[in-house]
Amino acid sequence: MEAATAVLIRQPLTIESLAANLKGGQRRAFDAVREVSSERGLRVYLVGGPVRDALLGLPVVDLDFSVEGDAVALADELIASLDGKVIRHSRFGTATVEFPQNDTSEGPVRVDLVSARRESYPTPGQLPVVEPGAIADDLARRDFSFNAMALPVYGRDVELHDPHGGIEDLAAGLVRVLHAGSFFDDPTRMMRAIRYEQRLGFRIAPDTLELIAEALAEGCMNTVSGDRWRHELEKIFEETNPVAPLRRASERQLLAGLHPAFDKLPEGDYEGFRKLDNLRRESGRVTGGMCLAALFSGWDTVEGQSVIARLRLTGQQASIARDTIVLRNSELEVRDLANHPSKLVRYLSGLSAEAVESWAGLTGDATVAYALRRYVREWLKVKPAITGDDLLELGAVEGPMVGEVLNILRDARMDGLVSSEEAELEMARELLARQQSVDSE
Ligand code: CTP
């Protein structure tokens, strides 16, 4: 097995060094949490992602705090001092607060507050039973050692809590669970392990890898709801490079654990992944729609429908998935209509534009790709220059005829038969005259 990569850790991590790297609204939110917790004598800790990322010298995205006490009450106080709003409360006593940035055009600052808690999993794969706890309990319930560190933000001269060897694992570039039952309790952590491994360029520790293999062999992925798995996949789609974790999840049999249809994708070497890689190189970005299209393009309608149901895809996601299969089966027709935009628009009408754009990036046929891209970016948006009112002025009778003539004009513009308002007016006059002579016969 290859050696773990040594990672440079920014140590020691103190409140001051962390605060110094926060900008604008994030800094104000951090200072406000410190102030309110000191005033109220509350034990508040920065936990999880921001501590991990600060130690790695990466930008901190969201601020996550754990409170030994009432997180929702702390959220309410913060709102009063920072003019923010609570966007979510949950039954676990957590709150997410959003503050406007004020001084920049960037999106709002998000602060997550949780009441420190102890968790147990009476039914593996289901949500845990929760009771109030101390920070040590709150760290012990977490997924990986590098996410189980806490930096107290109250008082002075406080030290980082790292009871599970998070710094050591960060420095060695290792993803490691805290205990042997972790993946049985919460199988979504297997997907999270791969997401971190690929995002951070880490390796999954050998003992953790064995636990994944055991959990998979026991079929524990089936204990988790489709909604929760869909959420994990969506988090992968949001990564800067979603292809790497998807490929790895396929290699490690995690996708096959989600649904047997994934067994059909050749491990890691799936053509859809190679095409996604190319797309990323060409356009610098791969969307969730493209990932879904790449996955579903390997299946027939029945398999596709079954995966949609297992993952409880949203309406929009399901349309992309289904329409991708339709598009893959329609390449000949699209190719034939590539030079007849108006006919192509009619042929593709009703299909999700995101599926069409995604398939344009994934098809191996350059003519099809070109036609689909022009369809989404140009032809779908074509409108005649003249309006229904212009037609009425030309003597058209109000009714379905007006819409029909406008459609003919739109098609003519799309097919390059007319290109100016004058030419459209002339064509409209001819069409109306022809209609009038039919009507008078
Ligand atoms: N967590 C966990 N098990 C999960 C999900 C989350 O233990 N199945 C814990 C981890 O300690 C994690 C924290 O909850 O750090 C917050 O979860 P999330 O917001 O998903 O992670 P972040 O680290 O904040 O964000 P990301 O992983 O995307 O960087």
CSV table of C-alpha atoms and ligand atoms in Angstrom, one decimal:
chain,number,residue,atom,x,y,z
A,1,MET,CA,0.0,0.0,0.0
A,2,GLU,CA,1.3,3.5,-0.9
A,3,ALA,CA,2.5,5.7,2.0
A,4,ALA,CA,0.3,8.4,3.3
A,5,THR,CA,1.2,11.9,2.2
A,6,ALA,CA,2.6,14.2,4.8
A,7,VAL,CA,0.4,17.3,5.2
A,8,LEU,CA,1.4,20.7,6.5
A,9,ILE,CA,-0.6,21.6,9.6
A,10,ARG,CA,-1.0,25.3,10.7
A,11,GLN,CA,-0.2,24.9,14.4
A,12,PRO,CA,-0.8,25.9,17.0
A,13,LEU,CA,-4.4,26.8,16.2
A,14,THR,CA,-5.6,29.6,18.5
A,15,ILE,CA,-8.7,31.7,18.5
A,16,GLU,CA,-6.6,34.7,17.5
A,17,SER,CA,-4.8,33.0,14.6
A,18,LEU,CA,-8.1,31.6,13.3
A,19,ALA,CA,-10.0,34.9,13.7
A,20,ALA,CA,-7.1,36.7,11.8
A,21,ASN,CA,-7.9,34.6,8.7
A,22,LEU,CA,-11.6,35.3,8.7
A,23,LYS,CA,-12.9,38.2,6.6
A,24,GLY,CA,-15.8,40.6,6.6
A,25,GLY,CA,-19.1,39.1,7.8
A,26,GLN,CA,-17.5,35.9,8.9
A,27,ARG,CA,-15.2,37.7,11.2
A,28,ARG,CA,-18.1,39.8,12.6
A,29,ALA,CA,-20.1,36.6,13.2
A,30,PHE,CA,-17.1,34.9,14.9
A,31,ASP,CA,-16.5,37.9,17.2
A,32,ALA,CA,-20.2,38.1,18.0
A,33,VAL,CA,-20.3,34.5,19.1
A,34,ARG,CA,-17.2,35.0,21.3
A,35,GLU,CA,-18.7,38.1,22.8
A,36,VAL,CA,-22.1,36.6,23.6
A,37,SER,CA,-20.6,33.4,25.0
A,38,SER,CA,-18.2,35.3,27.2
A,39,GLU,CA,-21.0,37.6,28.5
A,40,ARG,CA,-23.3,34.7,29.2
A,41,GLY,CA,-20.6,32.4,30.6
A,42,LEU,CA,-21.5,29.8,27.9
A,43,ARG,CA,-19.1,27.1,26.9
A,44,VAL,CA,-19.1,27.5,23.1
A,45,TYR,CA,-16.7,25.7,20.8
A,46,LEU,CA,-15.9,26.0,17.1
A,47,VAL,CA,-16.1,22.4,15.9
A,48,GLY,CA,-15.8,20.1,12.8
A,49,GLY,CA,-15.2,21.5,9.3
A,50,PRO,CA,-13.9,25.0,10.2
A,51,VAL,CA,-11.3,23.6,12.7
A,52,ARG,CA,-10.2,21.0,10.2
A,53,ASP,CA,-9.9,23.5,7.3
A,54,ALA,CA,-8.2,26.1,9.4
A,55,LEU,CA,-5.5,23.6,10.4
A,56,LEU,CA,-5.1,22.7,6.8
A,57,GLY,CA,-4.7,26.4,5.8
A,58,LEU,CA,-7.9,26.1,3.7
A,59,PRO,CA,-10.5,28.8,3.6
A,60,VAL,CA,-13.2,28.3,6.2
A,61,VAL,CA,-16.7,28.1,4.5
A,62,ASP,CA,-19.4,27.8,7.2
A,63,LEU,CA,-18.8,28.4,10.9
A,64,ASP,CA,-20.0,25.5,13.1
A,65,PHE,CA,-20.3,25.9,16.8
A,66,SER,CA,-21.2,23.5,19.6
A,67,VAL,CA,-22.7,24.9,22.8
A,68,GLU,CA,-22.8,23.2,26.2
A,69,GLY,CA,-26.3,24.5,26.7
A,70,ASP,CA,-29.1,25.9,24.6
A,71,ALA,CA,-28.0,26.5,21.0
A,72,VAL,CA,-31.3,28.0,19.9
A,73,ALA,CA,-31.2,30.6,22.7
A,74,LEU,CA,-27.7,31.6,21.6
A,75,ALA,CA,-28.9,31.8,18.0
A,76,ASP,CA,-31.6,34.3,19.1
A,77,GLU,CA,-29.1,36.5,20.9
A,78,LEU,CA,-26.8,36.5,17.8
A,79,ILE,CA,-29.7,37.6,15.6
A,80,ALA,CA,-30.4,40.5,17.9
A,81,SER,CA,-26.7,41.7,17.8
A,82,LEU,CA,-26.0,40.9,14.1
A,83,ASP,CA,-29.3,41.6,12.3
A,84,GLY,CA,-29.5,38.1,10.9
A,85,LYS,CA,-32.2,35.5,10.6
A,86,VAL,CA,-32.6,32.0,11.8
A,87,ILE,CA,-33.2,29.9,8.7
A,88,ARG,CA,-33.6,26.5,10.3
A,89,HIS,CA,-34.4,24.9,13.6
A,90,SER,CA,-34.4,21.2,14.2
A,91,ARG,CA,-35.7,18.7,16.7
A,92,PHE,CA,-32.1,18.1,17.8
A,93,GLY,CA,-31.8,21.7,19.2
A,94,THR,CA,-29.8,23.1,16.3
A,95,ALA,CA,-30.1,26.4,14.5
A,96,THR,CA,-28.6,27.8,11.4
A,97,VAL,CA,-28.3,31.6,11.3
A,98,GLU,CA,-27.6,33.6,8.2
A,99,PHE,CA,-26.2,37.1,8.3
A,100,PRO,CA,-26.0,39.5,5.3
A,101,GLN,CA,-22.4,40.4,4.4
A,102,ASN,CA,-23.3,44.1,4.1
A,103,ASP,CA,-19.9,45.3,2.7
A,104,THR,CA,-19.4,42.8,-0.2
A,105,SER,CA,-21.4,41.3,-3.0
A,106,GLU,CA,-20.7,37.8,-1.6
A,107,GLY,CA,-23.5,35.5,-0.3
A,108,PRO,CA,-24.6,35.6,3.3
A,109,VAL,CA,-22.5,34.2,6.1
A,110,ARG,CA,-23.9,30.9,7.6
A,111,VAL,CA,-23.4,30.0,11.2
A,112,ASP,CA,-24.5,26.5,12.5
A,113,LEU,CA,-25.1,26.2,16.2
A,114,VAL,CA,-25.7,22.8,17.9
A,115,SER,CA,-26.3,21.9,21.5
A,116,ALA,CA,-23.6,19.5,22.5
A,117,ARG,CA,-25.1,16.1,22.6
A,118,ARG,CA,-24.6,12.4,23.1
A,119,GLU,CA,-26.0,10.1,20.4
A,120,SER,CA,-27.0,6.4,20.2
A,121,TYR,CA,-28.2,4.4,17.3
A,122,PRO,CA,-30.8,1.8,18.5
A,123,THR,CA,-31.6,1.0,14.9
A,124,PRO,CA,-28.6,1.0,12.6
A,125,GLY,CA,-28.9,3.4,9.6
A,126,GLN,CA,-31.8,5.3,11.2
A,127,LEU,CA,-31.4,8.8,12.8
A,128,PRO,CA,-29.9,8.6,16.3
A,129,VAL,CA,-31.5,9.1,19.6
A,130,VAL,CA,-30.1,12.3,21.1
A,131,GLU,CA,-29.6,13.6,24.7
A,132,PRO,CA,-27.8,16.7,26.0
A,133,GLY,CA,-24.1,16.1,26.7
A,134,ALA,CA,-20.7,17.7,27.2
A,135,ILE,CA,-18.3,18.6,24.4
A,136,ALA,CA,-16.5,15.3,24.8
A,137,ASP,CA,-19.7,13.5,24.0
A,138,ASP,CA,-20.3,15.8,21.1
A,139,LEU,CA,-16.9,15.0,19.6
A,140,ALA,CA,-17.3,11.2,20.3
A,141,ARG,CA,-20.5,11.1,18.2
A,142,ARG,CA,-18.8,12.4,15.1
A,143,ASP,CA,-17.7,10.7,11.9
A,144,PHE,CA,-13.9,11.1,11.5
A,145,SER,CA,-11.0,12.0,13.8
A,146,PHE,CA,-10.3,15.2,11.9
A,147,ASN,CA,-13.9,16.3,12.3
A,148,ALA,CA,-13.9,15.6,16.0
A,149,MET,CA,-11.8,18.6,17.2
A,150,ALA,CA,-13.1,21.6,19.1
A,151,LEU,CA,-11.6,25.0,19.7
A,152,PRO,CA,-13.1,26.8,22.7
A,153,VAL,CA,-14.1,30.4,21.8
A,154,TYR,CA,-14.8,31.5,25.4
A,155,GLY,CA,-12.1,32.7,27.8
A,156,ARG,CA,-8.4,33.1,27.2
A,157,ASP,CA,-5.4,30.8,26.7
A,158,VAL,CA,-7.7,27.9,25.7
A,159,GLU,CA,-6.4,24.9,23.9
A,160,LEU,CA,-7.7,22.9,21.0
A,161,HIS,CA,-9.6,19.7,22.2
A,162,ASP,CA,-8.4,16.8,20.1
A,163,PRO,CA,-9.4,13.6,21.9
A,164,HIS,CA,-9.4,11.3,18.9
A,165,GLY,CA,-6.0,12.1,17.3
A,166,GLY,CA,-7.4,14.4,14.6
A,167,ILE,CA,-4.2,16.4,14.2
A,168,GLU,CA,-2.1,13.3,13.8
A,169,ASP,CA,-4.5,12.0,11.1
A,170,LEU,CA,-4.6,15.3,9.3
A,171,ALA,CA,-0.8,15.4,9.3
A,172,ALA,CA,-0.6,11.9,7.9
A,173,GLY,CA,-3.4,12.6,5.4
A,174,LEU,CA,-5.7,9.9,6.8
A,175,VAL,CA,-9.5,9.5,7.0
A,176,ARG,CA,-10.2,7.5,10.2
A,177,VAL,CA,-13.4,6.6,12.0
A,178,LEU,CA,-13.6,6.9,15.8
A,179,HIS,CA,-14.9,3.4,16.5
A,180,ALA,CA,-15.7,0.1,14.8
A,181,GLY,CA,-19.5,0.5,14.7
A,182,SER,CA,-19.4,3.9,13.0
A,183,PHE,CA,-20.5,2.7,9.5
A,184,PHE,CA,-23.2,0.5,10.9
A,185,ASP,CA,-24.6,3.4,13.0
A,186,ASP,CA,-24.5,5.7,10.0
A,187,PRO,CA,-23.6,4.1,6.6
A,188,THR,CA,-23.7,7.5,4.9
A,189,ARG,CA,-20.3,8.0,6.5
A,190,MET,CA,-18.8,5.6,3.9
A,191,MET,CA,-19.7,8.1,1.2
A,192,ARG,CA,-18.5,10.9,3.3
A,193,ALA,CA,-15.1,9.1,3.8
A,194,ILE,CA,-14.7,9.0,0.0
A,195,ARG,CA,-15.7,12.6,-0.4
A,196,TYR,CA,-13.1,13.8,2.1
A,197,GLU,CA,-10.5,11.4,0.7
A,198,GLN,CA,-10.8,12.8,-2.8
A,199,ARG,CA,-11.4,16.4,-1.8
A,200,LEU,CA,-8.3,16.6,0.5
A,201,GLY,CA,-6.1,14.2,-1.4
A,202,PHE,CA,-6.0,11.9,1.6
A,203,ARG,CA,-6.2,8.1,2.0
A,204,ILE,CA,-8.7,6.1,4.0
A,205,ALA,CA,-6.8,4.5,6.9
A,206,PRO,CA,-6.4,0.7,6.4
A,207,ASP,CA,-8.5,-0.2,9.4
A,208,THR,CA,-11.3,2.2,8.3
A,209,LEU,CA,-11.2,0.7,4.8
A,210,GLU,CA,-11.7,-2.8,6.3
A,211,LEU,CA,-14.7,-1.5,8.3
A,212,ILE,CA,-16.2,-0.2,5.0
A,213,ALA,CA,-15.7,-3.6,3.4
A,214,GLU,CA,-17.4,-5.3,6.4
A,215,ALA,CA,-20.3,-2.9,6.4
A,216,LEU,CA,-20.8,-3.4,2.7
A,217,ALA,CA,-20.7,-7.1,3.0
A,218,GLU,CA,-23.4,-6.9,5.7
A,219,GLY,CA,-25.6,-5.0,3.3
A,220,CYS,CA,-25.8,-2.1,5.7
A,221,MET,CA,-26.4,0.5,2.9
A,222,ASN,CA,-29.9,-0.8,2.6
A,223,THR,CA,-30.7,0.4,6.1
A,224,VAL,CA,-30.5,4.1,4.9
A,225,SER,CA,-33.4,5.9,3.3
A,226,GLY,CA,-33.3,7.1,-0.3
A,227,ASP,CA,-33.6,10.7,0.8
A,228,ARG,CA,-30.4,10.5,2.8
A,229,TRP,CA,-28.5,8.8,0.0
A,230,ARG,CA,-29.7,11.4,-2.4
A,231,HIS,CA,-28.5,14.1,-0.1
A,232,GLU,CA,-25.0,12.5,0.1
A,233,LEU,CA,-24.9,12.3,-3.7
A,234,GLU,CA,-25.9,15.9,-4.0
A,235,LYS,CA,-23.0,16.8,-1.7
A,236,ILE,CA,-20.7,14.9,-4.0
A,237,PHE,CA,-22.1,16.8,-7.0
A,238,GLU,CA,-21.3,20.1,-5.2
A,239,GLU,CA,-17.6,19.2,-4.9
A,240,THR,CA,-15.1,21.1,-7.1
A,241,ASN,CA,-14.4,17.8,-8.8
A,242,PRO,CA,-17.3,15.4,-8.3
A,243,VAL,CA,-16.0,12.9,-10.8
A,244,ALA,CA,-13.2,11.7,-8.5
A,245,PRO,CA,-15.4,10.7,-5.6
A,246,LEU,CA,-18.0,9.2,-8.0
A,247,ARG,CA,-15.3,7.1,-9.6
A,248,ARG,CA,-13.9,6.0,-6.2
A,249,ALA,CA,-17.4,5.2,-4.9
A,250,SER,CA,-17.8,3.0,-7.9
A,251,GLU,CA,-14.4,1.3,-7.4
A,252,ARG,CA,-15.2,0.6,-3.8
A,253,GLN,CA,-18.6,-0.9,-4.6
A,254,LEU,CA,-20.5,1.9,-2.8
A,255,LEU,CA,-22.5,2.8,-5.8
A,256,ALA,CA,-23.4,-0.9,-6.4
A,257,GLY,CA,-24.5,-0.9,-2.7
A,258,LEU,CA,-27.0,1.9,-3.5
A,259,HIS,CA,-28.6,-0.1,-6.3
A,260,PRO,CA,-27.7,-3.2,-8.3
A,261,ALA,CA,-28.0,-1.2,-11.6
A,262,PHE,CA,-24.7,0.4,-10.7
A,263,ASP,CA,-23.1,-3.0,-11.1
A,264,LYS,CA,-23.4,-2.5,-14.8
A,265,LEU,CA,-20.9,0.4,-14.8
A,266,PRO,CA,-17.5,-1.0,-15.3
A,267,GLU,CA,-15.6,-0.3,-12.1
A,268,GLY,CA,-13.9,3.1,-12.2
A,269,ASP,CA,-13.4,2.8,-15.9
A,270,TYR,CA,-17.0,3.8,-16.8
A,271,GLU,CA,-17.2,5.7,-20.0
A,272,GLY,CA,-19.5,8.3,-18.4
A,273,PHE,CA,-16.8,9.2,-15.9
A,274,ARG,CA,-14.2,9.6,-18.6
A,275,LYS,CA,-16.6,11.9,-20.5
A,276,LEU,CA,-17.2,13.9,-17.3
A,277,ASP,CA,-13.5,14.3,-16.9
A,278,ASN,CA,-13.2,15.6,-20.4
A,279,LEU,CA,-16.1,18.0,-19.8
A,280,ARG,CA,-14.4,19.3,-16.7
A,281,ARG,CA,-11.2,19.9,-18.6
A,282,GLU,CA,-13.0,21.7,-21.4
A,283,SER,CA,-15.4,23.8,-19.5
A,284,GLY,CA,-13.8,23.9,-16.0
A,285,ARG,CA,-17.0,22.8,-14.4
A,286,VAL,CA,-19.3,19.7,-14.0
A,287,THR,CA,-22.8,20.3,-12.8
A,288,GLY,CA,-25.1,17.9,-10.8
A,289,GLY,CA,-27.2,17.5,-13.9
A,290,MET,CA,-24.2,16.4,-15.9
A,291,CYS,CA,-23.3,13.8,-13.2
A,292,LEU,CA,-26.8,12.5,-13.2
A,293,ALA,CA,-26.8,12.3,-17.0
A,294,ALA,CA,-23.5,10.4,-17.0
A,295,LEU,CA,-24.8,7.9,-14.5
A,296,PHE,CA,-28.2,7.3,-16.1
A,297,SER,CA,-26.9,7.2,-19.7
A,298,GLY,CA,-25.7,3.6,-18.9
A,299,TRP,CA,-29.2,2.3,-18.2
A,300,ASP,CA,-32.4,1.4,-19.9
A,301,THR,CA,-35.7,3.0,-18.9
A,302,VAL,CA,-36.7,0.3,-16.4
A,303,GLU,CA,-33.4,0.4,-14.6
A,304,GLY,CA,-33.4,4.2,-14.7
A,305,GLN,CA,-36.9,4.3,-13.2
A,306,SER,CA,-35.8,1.9,-10.4
A,307,VAL,CA,-32.8,4.0,-9.5
A,308,ILE,CA,-34.9,7.1,-9.5
A,309,ALA,CA,-37.3,5.5,-7.0
A,310,ARG,CA,-34.4,4.1,-4.8
A,311,LEU,CA,-32.8,7.6,-4.5
A,312,ARG,CA,-36.1,9.4,-4.4
A,313,LEU,CA,-34.8,11.9,-6.9
A,314,THR,CA,-36.6,15.3,-7.0
A,315,GLY,CA,-38.9,16.0,-10.0
A,316,GLN,CA,-36.2,18.0,-11.7
A,317,GLN,CA,-33.5,15.4,-11.1
A,318,ALA,CA,-35.8,12.6,-12.3
A,319,SER,CA,-36.5,14.5,-15.5
A,320,ILE,CA,-32.8,14.9,-16.2
A,321,ALA,CA,-32.4,11.2,-15.6
A,322,ARG,CA,-35.3,10.0,-17.8
A,323,ASP,CA,-34.6,12.5,-20.6
A,324,THR,CA,-31.0,11.5,-20.7
A,325,ILE,CA,-32.0,7.9,-21.5
A,326,VAL,CA,-34.4,9.3,-24.2
A,327,LEU,CA,-31.7,11.4,-25.7
A,328,ARG,CA,-29.2,8.6,-25.8
A,329,ASN,CA,-31.8,6.5,-27.7
A,330,SER,CA,-32.5,9.4,-30.1
A,331,GLU,CA,-29.1,10.2,-31.5
A,332,LEU,CA,-30.0,9.1,-35.1
A,333,GLU,CA,-33.0,11.4,-35.2
A,334,VAL,CA,-31.1,14.3,-33.7
A,335,ARG,CA,-28.4,13.9,-36.2
A,336,ASP,CA,-30.9,13.8,-39.1
A,337,LEU,CA,-32.6,17.0,-37.8
A,338,ALA,CA,-29.4,18.9,-37.1
A,339,ASN,CA,-29.9,21.1,-40.2
A,340,HIS,CA,-33.6,21.6,-39.5
A,341,PRO,CA,-33.8,23.6,-36.3
A,342,SER,CA,-37.5,24.1,-36.3
A,343,LYS,CA,-38.1,20.3,-36.7
A,344,LEU,CA,-35.5,19.6,-34.0
A,345,VAL,CA,-37.2,22.0,-31.6
A,346,ARG,CA,-40.5,20.2,-32.1
A,347,TYR,CA,-38.8,16.8,-31.7
A,348,LEU,CA,-37.1,17.8,-28.5
A,349,SER,CA,-40.0,19.8,-27.0
A,350,GLY,CA,-40.8,18.8,-23.5
A,351,LEU,CA,-37.3,17.4,-22.7
A,352,SER,CA,-35.4,19.0,-19.8
A,353,ALA,CA,-33.0,21.7,-21.2
A,354,GLU,CA,-30.5,20.6,-18.5
A,355,ALA,CA,-30.6,17.0,-19.8
A,356,VAL,CA,-30.1,18.3,-23.4
A,357,GLU,CA,-27.2,20.5,-22.4
A,358,SER,CA,-25.7,17.7,-20.3
A,359,TRP,CA,-26.1,15.1,-23.1
A,360,ALA,CA,-24.4,17.6,-25.5
A,361,GLY,CA,-21.3,17.3,-23.3
A,362,LEU,CA,-21.5,13.5,-23.0
A,363,THR,CA,-22.4,12.2,-26.5
A,364,GLY,CA,-19.5,11.0,-28.6
A,365,ASP,CA,-21.1,12.4,-31.8
A,366,ALA,CA,-19.9,15.9,-32.7
A,367,THR,CA,-22.9,16.7,-34.9
A,368,VAL,CA,-25.3,15.7,-32.2
A,369,ALA,CA,-23.4,17.8,-29.6
A,370,TYR,CA,-23.3,20.8,-31.9
A,371,ALA,CA,-27.1,20.6,-32.7
A,372,LEU,CA,-28.1,20.1,-29.0
A,373,ARG,CA,-26.0,23.0,-27.8
A,374,ARG,CA,-27.4,25.3,-30.5
A,375,TYR,CA,-30.9,24.0,-29.5
A,376,VAL,CA,-30.5,25.0,-25.9
A,377,ARG,CA,-28.5,28.2,-26.3
A,378,GLU,CA,-30.1,29.6,-29.4
A,379,TRP,CA,-33.0,27.9,-31.2
A,380,LEU,CA,-35.1,27.4,-28.1
A,381,LYS,CA,-35.0,31.1,-27.5
A,382,VAL,CA,-35.9,32.3,-31.0
A,383,LYS,CA,-39.0,34.5,-31.2
A,384,PRO,CA,-40.4,36.4,-34.2
A,385,ALA,CA,-39.6,40.1,-34.2
A,386,ILE,CA,-43.3,41.0,-34.9
A,387,THR,CA,-46.1,40.4,-32.4
A,388,GLY,CA,-49.8,39.4,-32.4
A,389,ASP,CA,-50.7,43.1,-32.3
A,390,ASP,CA,-48.8,43.6,-35.6
A,391,LEU,CA,-50.7,40.7,-37.2
A,392,LEU,CA,-54.0,42.3,-36.1
A,393,GLU,CA,-53.0,45.5,-37.6
A,394,LEU,CA,-52.3,43.6,-40.9
A,395,GLY,CA,-55.9,42.5,-40.8
A,396,ALA,CA,-55.7,39.1,-39.0
A,397,VAL,CA,-58.8,38.0,-37.1
A,398,GLU,CA,-58.3,37.5,-33.4
A,399,GLY,CA,-58.2,33.7,-32.6
A,400,PRO,CA,-56.0,30.7,-33.0
A,401,MET,CA,-54.8,31.9,-36.5
A,402,VAL,CA,-52.7,34.6,-34.8
A,403,GLY,CA,-50.7,32.0,-32.8
A,404,GLU,CA,-50.3,29.7,-35.8
A,405,VAL,CA,-48.9,32.5,-38.0
A,406,LEU,CA,-46.5,33.5,-35.2
A,407,ASN,CA,-45.3,29.9,-34.9
A,408,ILE,CA,-44.7,29.7,-38.7
A,409,LEU,CA,-42.7,33.0,-38.5
A,410,ARG,CA,-40.7,31.7,-35.5
A,411,ASP,CA,-39.8,28.5,-37.5
A,412,ALA,CA,-38.9,30.5,-40.5
A,413,ARG,CA,-36.5,32.7,-38.5
A,414,MET,CA,-35.0,29.6,-36.8
A,415,ASP,CA,-34.5,27.9,-40.2
A,416,GLY,CA,-32.9,31.1,-41.6
A,417,LEU,CA,-35.7,31.7,-44.1
A,418,VAL,CA,-36.3,35.2,-42.7
A,419,SER,CA,-33.9,37.4,-40.8
A,420,SER,CA,-35.5,40.9,-40.6
A,421,GLU,CA,-38.7,42.4,-39.3
A,422,GLU,CA,-39.5,43.5,-42.9
A,423,ALA,CA,-39.1,40.0,-44.2
A,424,GLU,CA,-41.4,38.7,-41.4
A,425,LEU,CA,-44.1,41.3,-42.2
A,426,GLU,CA,-44.0,40.3,-45.9
A,427,MET,CA,-44.3,36.7,-45.0
A,428,ALA,CA,-47.1,37.4,-42.6
A,429,ARG,CA,-49.0,39.4,-45.3
A,430,GLU,CA,-48.7,36.5,-47.7
A,431,LEU,CA,-49.8,34.0,-45.1
A,432,LEU,CA,-52.8,36.1,-44.2
A,433,ALA,CA,-53.8,36.7,-47.8
A,434,ARG,CA,-53.6,32.9,-48.5
A,435,GLN,CA,-55.8,32.2,-45.5
A,436,GLN,CA,-58.3,34.9,-46.6
A,437,SER,CA,-58.6,33.4,-50.1
A,438,VAL,CA,-59.1,29.9,-48.5
A,439,ASP,CA,-61.8,31.3,-46.2
A,440,SER,CA,-63.6,33.0,-49.1
A,441,GLU,CA,-63.7,29.9,-51.3
B,1,CTP,N1,-21.2,14.6,11.0
B,1,CTP,C1,-21.1,13.3,11.4
B,1,CTP,N2,-21.7,12.3,10.7
B,1,CTP,C2,-22.4,12.6,9.6
B,1,CTP,C3,-22.5,14.0,9.2
B,1,CTP,C4,-21.9,14.9,9.9
B,1,CTP,O1,-20.4,13.0,12.3
B,1,CTP,N3,-23.0,11.7,8.9
B,1,CTP,C5,-20.5,15.7,11.8
B,1,CTP,C6,-19.0,15.9,11.4
B,1,CTP,O2,-18.3,16.1,12.5
B,1,CTP,C7,-19.1,17.2,10.6
B,1,CTP,C8,-20.2,17.9,11.2
B,1,CTP,O3,-21.1,16.9,11.6
B,1,CTP,O4,-17.9,17.9,10.7
B,1,CTP,C9,-21.0,18.9,10.2
B,1,CTP,O5,-21.4,18.1,9.1
B,1,CTP,P1,-21.3,18.7,7.6
B,1,CTP,O6,-21.9,20.1,7.6
B,1,CTP,O7,-21.8,17.7,6.7
B,1,CTP,O8,-19.7,18.8,7.5
B,1,CTP,P2,-18.7,20.0,7.4
B,1,CTP,O9,-17.4,19.4,7.8
B,1,CTP,O10,-19.2,21.2,8.1
B,1,CTP,O11,-18.8,20.3,5.8
B,1,CTP,P3,-18.0,19.6,4.7
B,1,CTP,O12,-17.8,18.2,5.2
B,1,CTP,O13,-18.8,19.6,3.4
B,1,CTP,O14,-16.7,20.4,4.6
